[in-house]
Short mmCIF file of C-alpha atoms in Angstrom, two decimals:
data_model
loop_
_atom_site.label_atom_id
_atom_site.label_comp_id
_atom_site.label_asym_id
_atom_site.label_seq_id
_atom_site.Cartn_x
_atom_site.Cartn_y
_atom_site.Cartn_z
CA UNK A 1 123.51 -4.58 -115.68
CA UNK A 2 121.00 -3.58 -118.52
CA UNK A 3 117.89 -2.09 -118.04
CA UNK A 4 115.00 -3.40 -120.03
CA UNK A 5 114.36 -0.23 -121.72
CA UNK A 6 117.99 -0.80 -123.47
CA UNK A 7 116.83 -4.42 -124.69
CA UNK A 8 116.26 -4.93 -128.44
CA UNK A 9 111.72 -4.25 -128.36
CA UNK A 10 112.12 -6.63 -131.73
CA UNK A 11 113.72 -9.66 -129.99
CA UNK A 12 110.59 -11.77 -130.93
CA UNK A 13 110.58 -11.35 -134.72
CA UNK A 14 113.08 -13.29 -136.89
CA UNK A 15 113.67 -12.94 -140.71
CA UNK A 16 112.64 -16.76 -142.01
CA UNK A 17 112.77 -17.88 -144.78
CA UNK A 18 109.66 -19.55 -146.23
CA UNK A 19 110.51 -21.60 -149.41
CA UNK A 20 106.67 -23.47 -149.10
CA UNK A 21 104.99 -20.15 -149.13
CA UNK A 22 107.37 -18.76 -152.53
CA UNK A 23 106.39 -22.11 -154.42
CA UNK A 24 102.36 -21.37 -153.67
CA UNK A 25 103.16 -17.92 -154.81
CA UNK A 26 104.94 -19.52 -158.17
CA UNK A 27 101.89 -21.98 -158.43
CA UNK A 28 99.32 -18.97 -158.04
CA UNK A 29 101.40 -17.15 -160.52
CA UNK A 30 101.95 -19.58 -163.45
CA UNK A 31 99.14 -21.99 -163.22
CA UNK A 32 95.49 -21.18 -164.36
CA UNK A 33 94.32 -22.03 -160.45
CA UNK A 34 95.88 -23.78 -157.73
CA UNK A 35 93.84 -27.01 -156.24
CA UNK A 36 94.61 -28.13 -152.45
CA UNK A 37 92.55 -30.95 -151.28
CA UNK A 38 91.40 -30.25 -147.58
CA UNK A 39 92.96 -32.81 -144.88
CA UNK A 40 93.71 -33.14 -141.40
CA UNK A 41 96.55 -35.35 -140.90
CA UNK A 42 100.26 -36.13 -141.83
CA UNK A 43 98.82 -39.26 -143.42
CA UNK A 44 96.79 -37.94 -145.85
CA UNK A 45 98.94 -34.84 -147.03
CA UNK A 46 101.84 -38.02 -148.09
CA UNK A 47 98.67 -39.78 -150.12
CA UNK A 48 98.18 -36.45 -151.77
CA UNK A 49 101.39 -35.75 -153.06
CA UNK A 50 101.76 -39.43 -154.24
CA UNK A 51 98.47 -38.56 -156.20
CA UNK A 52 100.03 -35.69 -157.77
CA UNK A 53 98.38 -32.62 -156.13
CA UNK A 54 100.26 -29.24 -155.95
CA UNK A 55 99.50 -28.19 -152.94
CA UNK A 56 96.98 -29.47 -149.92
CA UNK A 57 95.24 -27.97 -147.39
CA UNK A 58 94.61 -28.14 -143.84
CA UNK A 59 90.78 -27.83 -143.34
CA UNK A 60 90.19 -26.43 -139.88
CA UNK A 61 87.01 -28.60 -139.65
CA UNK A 62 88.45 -31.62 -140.80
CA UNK A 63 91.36 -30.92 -138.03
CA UNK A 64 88.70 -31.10 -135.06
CA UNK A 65 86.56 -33.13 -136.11
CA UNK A 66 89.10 -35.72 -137.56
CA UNK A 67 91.25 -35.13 -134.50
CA UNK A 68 89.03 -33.90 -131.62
CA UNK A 69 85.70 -34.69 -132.45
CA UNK A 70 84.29 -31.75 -132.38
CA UNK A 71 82.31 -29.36 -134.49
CA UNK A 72 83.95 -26.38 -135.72
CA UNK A 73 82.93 -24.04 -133.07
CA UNK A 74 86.54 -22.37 -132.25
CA UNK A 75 86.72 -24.85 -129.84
CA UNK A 76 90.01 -26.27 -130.47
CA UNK A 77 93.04 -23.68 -129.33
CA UNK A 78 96.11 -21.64 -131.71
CA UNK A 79 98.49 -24.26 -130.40
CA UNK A 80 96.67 -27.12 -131.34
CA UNK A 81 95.73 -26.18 -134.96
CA UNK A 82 99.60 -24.88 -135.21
CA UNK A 83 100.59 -28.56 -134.05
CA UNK A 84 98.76 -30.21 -136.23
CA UNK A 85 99.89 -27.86 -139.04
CA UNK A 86 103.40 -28.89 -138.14
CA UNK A 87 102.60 -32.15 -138.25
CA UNK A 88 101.36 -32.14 -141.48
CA UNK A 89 104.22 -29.65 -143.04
CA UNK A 90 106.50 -31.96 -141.89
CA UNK A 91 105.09 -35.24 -143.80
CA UNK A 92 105.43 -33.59 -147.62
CA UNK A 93 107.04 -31.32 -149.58
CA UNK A 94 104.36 -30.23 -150.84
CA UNK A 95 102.87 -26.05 -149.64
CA UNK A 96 100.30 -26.43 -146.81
CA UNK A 97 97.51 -23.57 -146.39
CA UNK A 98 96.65 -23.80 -143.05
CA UNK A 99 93.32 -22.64 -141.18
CA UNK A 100 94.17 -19.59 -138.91
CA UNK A 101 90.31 -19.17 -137.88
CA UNK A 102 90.01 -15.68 -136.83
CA UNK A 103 93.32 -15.11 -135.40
CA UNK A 104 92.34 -16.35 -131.72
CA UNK A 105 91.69 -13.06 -130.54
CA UNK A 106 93.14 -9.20 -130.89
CA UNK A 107 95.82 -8.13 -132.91
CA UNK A 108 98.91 -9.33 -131.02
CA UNK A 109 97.23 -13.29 -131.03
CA UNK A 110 96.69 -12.02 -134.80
CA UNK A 111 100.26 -11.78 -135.35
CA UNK A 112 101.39 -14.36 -132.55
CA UNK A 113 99.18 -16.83 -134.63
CA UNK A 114 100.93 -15.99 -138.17
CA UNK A 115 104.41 -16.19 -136.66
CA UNK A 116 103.93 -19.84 -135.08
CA UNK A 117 102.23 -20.70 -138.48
CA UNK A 118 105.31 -19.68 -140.47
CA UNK A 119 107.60 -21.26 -137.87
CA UNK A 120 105.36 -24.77 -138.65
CA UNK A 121 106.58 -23.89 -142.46
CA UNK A 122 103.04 -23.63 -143.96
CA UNK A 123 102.94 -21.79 -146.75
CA UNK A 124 99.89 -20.11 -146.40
CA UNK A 125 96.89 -19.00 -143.42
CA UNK A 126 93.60 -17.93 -143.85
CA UNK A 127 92.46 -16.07 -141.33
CA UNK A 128 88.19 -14.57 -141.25
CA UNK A 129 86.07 -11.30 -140.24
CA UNK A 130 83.57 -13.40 -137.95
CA UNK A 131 83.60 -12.98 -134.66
CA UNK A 132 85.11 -14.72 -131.69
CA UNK A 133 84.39 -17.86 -131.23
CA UNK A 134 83.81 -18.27 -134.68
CA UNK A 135 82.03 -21.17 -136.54
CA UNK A 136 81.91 -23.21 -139.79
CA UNK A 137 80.75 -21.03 -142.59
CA UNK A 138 77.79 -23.16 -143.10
CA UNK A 139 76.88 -23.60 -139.31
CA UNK A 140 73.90 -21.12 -138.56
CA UNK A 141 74.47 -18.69 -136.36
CA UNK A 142 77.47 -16.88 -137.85
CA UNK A 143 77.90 -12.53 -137.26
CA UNK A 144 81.30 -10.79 -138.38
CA UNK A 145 82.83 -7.89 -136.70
CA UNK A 146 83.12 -4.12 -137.41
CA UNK A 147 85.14 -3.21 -140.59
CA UNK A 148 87.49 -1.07 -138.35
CA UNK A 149 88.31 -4.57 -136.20
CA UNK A 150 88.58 -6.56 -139.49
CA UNK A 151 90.52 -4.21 -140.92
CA UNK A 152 92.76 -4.10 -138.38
CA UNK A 153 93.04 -7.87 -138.42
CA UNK A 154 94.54 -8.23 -141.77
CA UNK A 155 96.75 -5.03 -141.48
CA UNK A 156 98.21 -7.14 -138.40
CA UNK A 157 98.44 -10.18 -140.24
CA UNK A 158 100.04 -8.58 -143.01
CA UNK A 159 102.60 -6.51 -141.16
CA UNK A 160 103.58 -9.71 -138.70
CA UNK A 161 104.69 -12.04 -141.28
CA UNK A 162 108.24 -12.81 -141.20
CA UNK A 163 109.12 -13.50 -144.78
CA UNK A 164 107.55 -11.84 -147.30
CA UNK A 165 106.85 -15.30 -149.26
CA UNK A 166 104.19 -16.33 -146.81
CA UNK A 167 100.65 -15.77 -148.41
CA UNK A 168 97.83 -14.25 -146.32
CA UNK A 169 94.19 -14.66 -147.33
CA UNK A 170 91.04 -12.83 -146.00
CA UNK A 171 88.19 -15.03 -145.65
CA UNK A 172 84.67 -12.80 -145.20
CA UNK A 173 81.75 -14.34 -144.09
CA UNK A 174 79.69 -11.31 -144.49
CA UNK A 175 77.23 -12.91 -147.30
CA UNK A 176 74.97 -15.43 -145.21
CA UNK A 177 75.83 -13.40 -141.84
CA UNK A 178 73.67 -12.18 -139.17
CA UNK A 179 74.72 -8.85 -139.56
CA UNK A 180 76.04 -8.66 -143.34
CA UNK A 181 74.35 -8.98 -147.37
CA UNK A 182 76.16 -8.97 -150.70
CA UNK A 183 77.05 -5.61 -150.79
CA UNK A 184 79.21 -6.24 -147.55
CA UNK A 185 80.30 -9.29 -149.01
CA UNK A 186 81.88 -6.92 -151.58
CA UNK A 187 82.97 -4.50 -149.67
CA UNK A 188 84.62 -6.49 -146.75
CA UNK A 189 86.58 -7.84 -150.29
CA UNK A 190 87.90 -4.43 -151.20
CA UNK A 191 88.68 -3.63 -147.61
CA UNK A 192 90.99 -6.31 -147.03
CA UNK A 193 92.72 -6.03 -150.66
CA UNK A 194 93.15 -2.50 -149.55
CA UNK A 195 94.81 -3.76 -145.96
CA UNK A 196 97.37 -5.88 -148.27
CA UNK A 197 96.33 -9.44 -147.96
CA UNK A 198 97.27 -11.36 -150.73
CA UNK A 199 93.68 -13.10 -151.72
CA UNK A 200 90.19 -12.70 -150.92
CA UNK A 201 87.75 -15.76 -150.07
CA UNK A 202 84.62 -14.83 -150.23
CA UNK A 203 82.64 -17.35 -148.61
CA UNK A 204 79.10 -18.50 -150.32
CA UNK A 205 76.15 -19.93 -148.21
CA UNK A 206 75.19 -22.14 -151.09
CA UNK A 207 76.35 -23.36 -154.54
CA UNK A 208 75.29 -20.53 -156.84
CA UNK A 209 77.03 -20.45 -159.91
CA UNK A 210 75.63 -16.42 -160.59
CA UNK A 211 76.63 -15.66 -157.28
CA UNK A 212 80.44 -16.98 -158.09
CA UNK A 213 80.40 -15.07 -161.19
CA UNK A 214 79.54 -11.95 -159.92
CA UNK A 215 81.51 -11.62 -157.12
CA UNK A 216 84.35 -11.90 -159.23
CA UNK A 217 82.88 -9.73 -162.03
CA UNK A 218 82.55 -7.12 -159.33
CA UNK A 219 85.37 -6.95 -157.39
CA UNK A 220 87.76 -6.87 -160.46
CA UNK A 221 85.80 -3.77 -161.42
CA UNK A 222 87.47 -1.80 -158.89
CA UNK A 223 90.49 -4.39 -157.96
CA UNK A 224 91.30 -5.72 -161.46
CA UNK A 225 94.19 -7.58 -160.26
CA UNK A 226 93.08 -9.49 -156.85
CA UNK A 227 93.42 -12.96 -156.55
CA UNK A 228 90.63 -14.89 -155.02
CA UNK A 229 89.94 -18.38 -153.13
CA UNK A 230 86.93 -20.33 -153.73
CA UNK A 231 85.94 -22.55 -151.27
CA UNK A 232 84.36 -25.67 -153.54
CA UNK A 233 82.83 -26.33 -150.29
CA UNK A 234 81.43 -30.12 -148.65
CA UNK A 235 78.81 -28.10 -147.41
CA UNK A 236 77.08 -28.63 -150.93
CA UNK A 237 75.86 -31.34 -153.22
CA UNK A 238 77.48 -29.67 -156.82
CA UNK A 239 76.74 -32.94 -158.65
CA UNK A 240 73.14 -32.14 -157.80
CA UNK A 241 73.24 -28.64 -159.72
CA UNK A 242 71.96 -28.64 -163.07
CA UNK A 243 75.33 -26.65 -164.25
CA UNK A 244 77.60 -27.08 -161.53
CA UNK A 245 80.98 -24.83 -161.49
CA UNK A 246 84.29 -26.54 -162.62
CA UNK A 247 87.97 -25.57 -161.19
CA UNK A 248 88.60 -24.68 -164.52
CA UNK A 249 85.80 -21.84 -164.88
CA UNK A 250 86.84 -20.49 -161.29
CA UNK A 251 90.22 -20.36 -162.32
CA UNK A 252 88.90 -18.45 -165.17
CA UNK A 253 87.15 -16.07 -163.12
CA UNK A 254 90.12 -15.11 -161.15
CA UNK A 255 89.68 -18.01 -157.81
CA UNK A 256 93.53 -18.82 -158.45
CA UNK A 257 93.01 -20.91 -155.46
CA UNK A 258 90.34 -23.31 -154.79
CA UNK A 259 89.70 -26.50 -152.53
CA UNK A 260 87.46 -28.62 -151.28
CA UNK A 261 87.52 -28.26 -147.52
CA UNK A 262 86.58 -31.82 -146.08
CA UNK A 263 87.70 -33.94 -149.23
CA UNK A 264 90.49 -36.56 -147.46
CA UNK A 265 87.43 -36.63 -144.40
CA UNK A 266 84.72 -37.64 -146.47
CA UNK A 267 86.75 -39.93 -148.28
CA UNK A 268 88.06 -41.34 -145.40
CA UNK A 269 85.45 -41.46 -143.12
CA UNK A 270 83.26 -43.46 -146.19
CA UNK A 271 85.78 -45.84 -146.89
CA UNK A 272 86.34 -46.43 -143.21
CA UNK A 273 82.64 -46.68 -142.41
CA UNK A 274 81.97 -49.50 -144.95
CA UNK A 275 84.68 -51.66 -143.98
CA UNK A 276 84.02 -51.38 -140.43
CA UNK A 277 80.82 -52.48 -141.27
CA UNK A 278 81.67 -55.31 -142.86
CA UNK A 279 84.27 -56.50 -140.34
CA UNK A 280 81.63 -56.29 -138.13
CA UNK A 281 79.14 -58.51 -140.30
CA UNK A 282 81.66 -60.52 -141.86
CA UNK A 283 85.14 -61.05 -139.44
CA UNK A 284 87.84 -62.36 -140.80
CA UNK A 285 86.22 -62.71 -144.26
CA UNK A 286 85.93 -58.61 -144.13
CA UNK A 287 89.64 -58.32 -143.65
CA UNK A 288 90.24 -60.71 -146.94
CA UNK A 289 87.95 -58.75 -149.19
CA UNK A 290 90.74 -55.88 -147.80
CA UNK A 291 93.73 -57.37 -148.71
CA UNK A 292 92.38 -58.05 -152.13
CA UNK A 293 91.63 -54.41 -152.53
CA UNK A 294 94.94 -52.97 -151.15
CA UNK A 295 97.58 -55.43 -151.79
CA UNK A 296 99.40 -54.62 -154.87
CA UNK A 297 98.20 -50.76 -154.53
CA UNK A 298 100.41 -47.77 -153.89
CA UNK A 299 98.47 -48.07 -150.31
CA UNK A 300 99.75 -51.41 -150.11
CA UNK A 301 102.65 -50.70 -147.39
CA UNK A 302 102.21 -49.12 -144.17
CA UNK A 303 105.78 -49.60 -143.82
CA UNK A 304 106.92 -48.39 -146.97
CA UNK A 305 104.38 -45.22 -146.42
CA UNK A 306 106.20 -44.15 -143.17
CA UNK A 307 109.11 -44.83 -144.88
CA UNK A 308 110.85 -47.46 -142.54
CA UNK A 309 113.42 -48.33 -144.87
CA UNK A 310 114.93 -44.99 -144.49
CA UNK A 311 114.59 -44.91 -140.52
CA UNK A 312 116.58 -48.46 -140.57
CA UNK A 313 119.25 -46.92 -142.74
CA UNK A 314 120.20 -44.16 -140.22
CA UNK A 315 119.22 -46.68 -137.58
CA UNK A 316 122.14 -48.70 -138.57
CA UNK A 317 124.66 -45.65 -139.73
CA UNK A 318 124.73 -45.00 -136.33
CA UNK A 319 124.33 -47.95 -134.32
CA UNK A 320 126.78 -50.68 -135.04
CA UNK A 321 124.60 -53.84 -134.09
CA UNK A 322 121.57 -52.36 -136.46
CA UNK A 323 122.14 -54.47 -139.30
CA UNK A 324 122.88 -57.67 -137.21
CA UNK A 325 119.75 -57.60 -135.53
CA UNK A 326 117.90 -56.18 -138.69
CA UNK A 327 119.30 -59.53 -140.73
CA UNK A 328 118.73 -61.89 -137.40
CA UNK A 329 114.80 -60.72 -136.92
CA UNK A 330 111.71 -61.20 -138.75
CA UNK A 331 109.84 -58.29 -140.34
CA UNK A 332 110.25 -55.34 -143.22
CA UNK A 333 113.56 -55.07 -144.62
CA UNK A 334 115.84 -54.84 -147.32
CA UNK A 335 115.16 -58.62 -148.27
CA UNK A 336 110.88 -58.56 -146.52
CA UNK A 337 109.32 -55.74 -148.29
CA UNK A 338 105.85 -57.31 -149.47
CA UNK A 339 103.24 -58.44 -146.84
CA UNK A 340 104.05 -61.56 -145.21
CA UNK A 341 102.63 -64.97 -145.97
CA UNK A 342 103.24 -68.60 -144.76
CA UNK A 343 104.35 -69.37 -148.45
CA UNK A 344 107.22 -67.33 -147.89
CA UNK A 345 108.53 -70.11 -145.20
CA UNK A 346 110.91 -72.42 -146.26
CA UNK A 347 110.91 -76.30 -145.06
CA UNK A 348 113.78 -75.92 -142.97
CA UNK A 349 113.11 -77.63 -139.06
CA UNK A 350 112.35 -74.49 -136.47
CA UNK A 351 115.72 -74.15 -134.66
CA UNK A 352 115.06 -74.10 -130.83
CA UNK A 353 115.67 -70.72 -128.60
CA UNK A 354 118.78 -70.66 -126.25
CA UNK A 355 117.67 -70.82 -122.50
CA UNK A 356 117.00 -68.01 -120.82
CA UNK A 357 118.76 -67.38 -117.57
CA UNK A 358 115.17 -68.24 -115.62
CA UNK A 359 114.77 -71.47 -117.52
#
């Protein structure tokens, strides 16, 4: 018999290896900045790397609003956000930051939240200095927690990872706060650079381009060689600035990261909207205006985006009547890929269905 005090105390930590998080880190490191459109499902992270992103990112908004309906309020649990992050890490090859929120609690849901992020293979989490239950950095009502509690978060998050590859970023919210200014903002910055997180967001209550500059200008003073995040947030209407920031000047400035948090939503929800509208006005003359649109697009196949062809080559690798049935039945094959139309019938007379054993 063994007595628990002669059990292994590190059972629950595994060395894991985290080849998403080491090709962020090579992005970060050889590109000028690093652009991740925010998402919130498995769909759109395959659309993005068939657009040619690097990288994408799972907005924690966009995940409960897209998939709960709710505001972002911390109302949606560690488990959930690390399913859907799963979900998504498992539908491209491409790194996923994920939205850690503020950890869901103390330091051991700190580090219980970075462990079942890496074991979802993100590459990345972001994790923020407000306090519990958090909200949407642009959602009034916002007040961040001691420095000695923050501090302690990222030192957690830091020392809980279980392969040095993933990234950790320190979001502060201390700039538009209840209970912070700018000179928190700043300081919150150096703070969690000093506790070993890999970047610093610094979130901004509004589009400022001086504000932007400065912060970097600032920090660097002090931590020359910190990497930032920028959030290029959906809060704000940049095409309304007179001078509006580019991804290029952040980069520039030392945001090696940046990203748009609600990008595939807005997108989405827009394009959706209108065509709901119109097969609501219109019927069956909405869905035609549709097909024009789509067919012939990279969009075009729903089968060819969940890639069916490949699940019907293992299907019939393993089952021996696969490819008889496949060849016997109608729908997307080998020989059907292209949406189906009459024209594709030929003249031949319909052959008549055995009897069934009730006929």
């Amino acid at each position: 018999m063994t007595h628990p005090s002669e059990l292994d105390r590190d059972v629950v930590e595994r060395d894991i290896d985290n080849p998403a998080g080491r090709e962020f880190r090579e992005l970060l490191d050889g590109e000028p900045y690093v652009f991740a459109p925010g998402l919130y499902h498995a769909l759109d992270a395959r659309l993005a790397e068939m657009a040619g992103h690097d990288a994408v990112y799972m907005s924690g908004y966009s995940t409960v609003l897209g998939q709960f309906g709710f505001p972002d309020l911390e109302m949606v649990t560690m488990t959930e956000m690390v399913e859907n992050a799963k979900r998504i890490a498992e539908a491209t090859t491409l790194p996923v930051v994920a939205d850690c929120d503020t950890g869901y609690g103390g330091v051991h849901n700190v580090r219980r939240a970075v462990r079942e992020y890496e074991k979802a293979g993100v590459a990345a989490v972001h994790i923020e200095d407000q306090t519990t239950p958090k909200r949407c950095g642009h959602i009034a009502g916002k007040q961040i927690v001691d420095r000695e509690t923050a501090r302690s978060r990222f030192e957690a998050a830091v020392d809980a990872r279980q392969s040095e590859d993933t990234v950790i970023i320190a979001r502060t919210d201390a700039y538009g706060s209840a209970n912070g200014d700018w000179e928190e903002h700043l300081e919150r910055g150096r703070i969690y650079a000093d506790a070993g997180v890999d970047l610093v967001w610094p979130e901004m209550p509004d589009p400022s381009r001086e504000d932007a500059i400065e912060y970097a200008e600032t920090i660097h003073e002090t931590h020359p060689d910190l990497e930032l995040a920028f959030n290029y947030s959906s809060s704000f209407e940049w095409g309304a600035e007179e001078d509006p920031l580019t991804f290029e000047e952040l980069g520039e400035l030392g945001y090696s990261y940046v990203f748009i948090t609600l990008y595939a939503l807005h997108s989405g929800a827009h394009a959706a909207y209108e065509d709901l509208a119109a097969v609501a006005e219109r019927g069956a003359e909405a869905q035609w205006e549709l097909e024009d649109r789509y067919v012939g697009h990279e969009t075009e196949s729903h089968h060819e985006l969940s890639f069916v062809d490949r699940f019907q080559e293992i299907e019939t690798r393993f089952d021996p009547q696969a490819r008889r049935r496949i060849e016997e039945s109608e729908g997307f094959s080998e020989d059907q890929t292209d949406p189906i139309s009459t024209a594709d019938r030929d003249d031949e007379p319909r052959e008549e269905a055995p009897p069934t054993q009730d006929d």
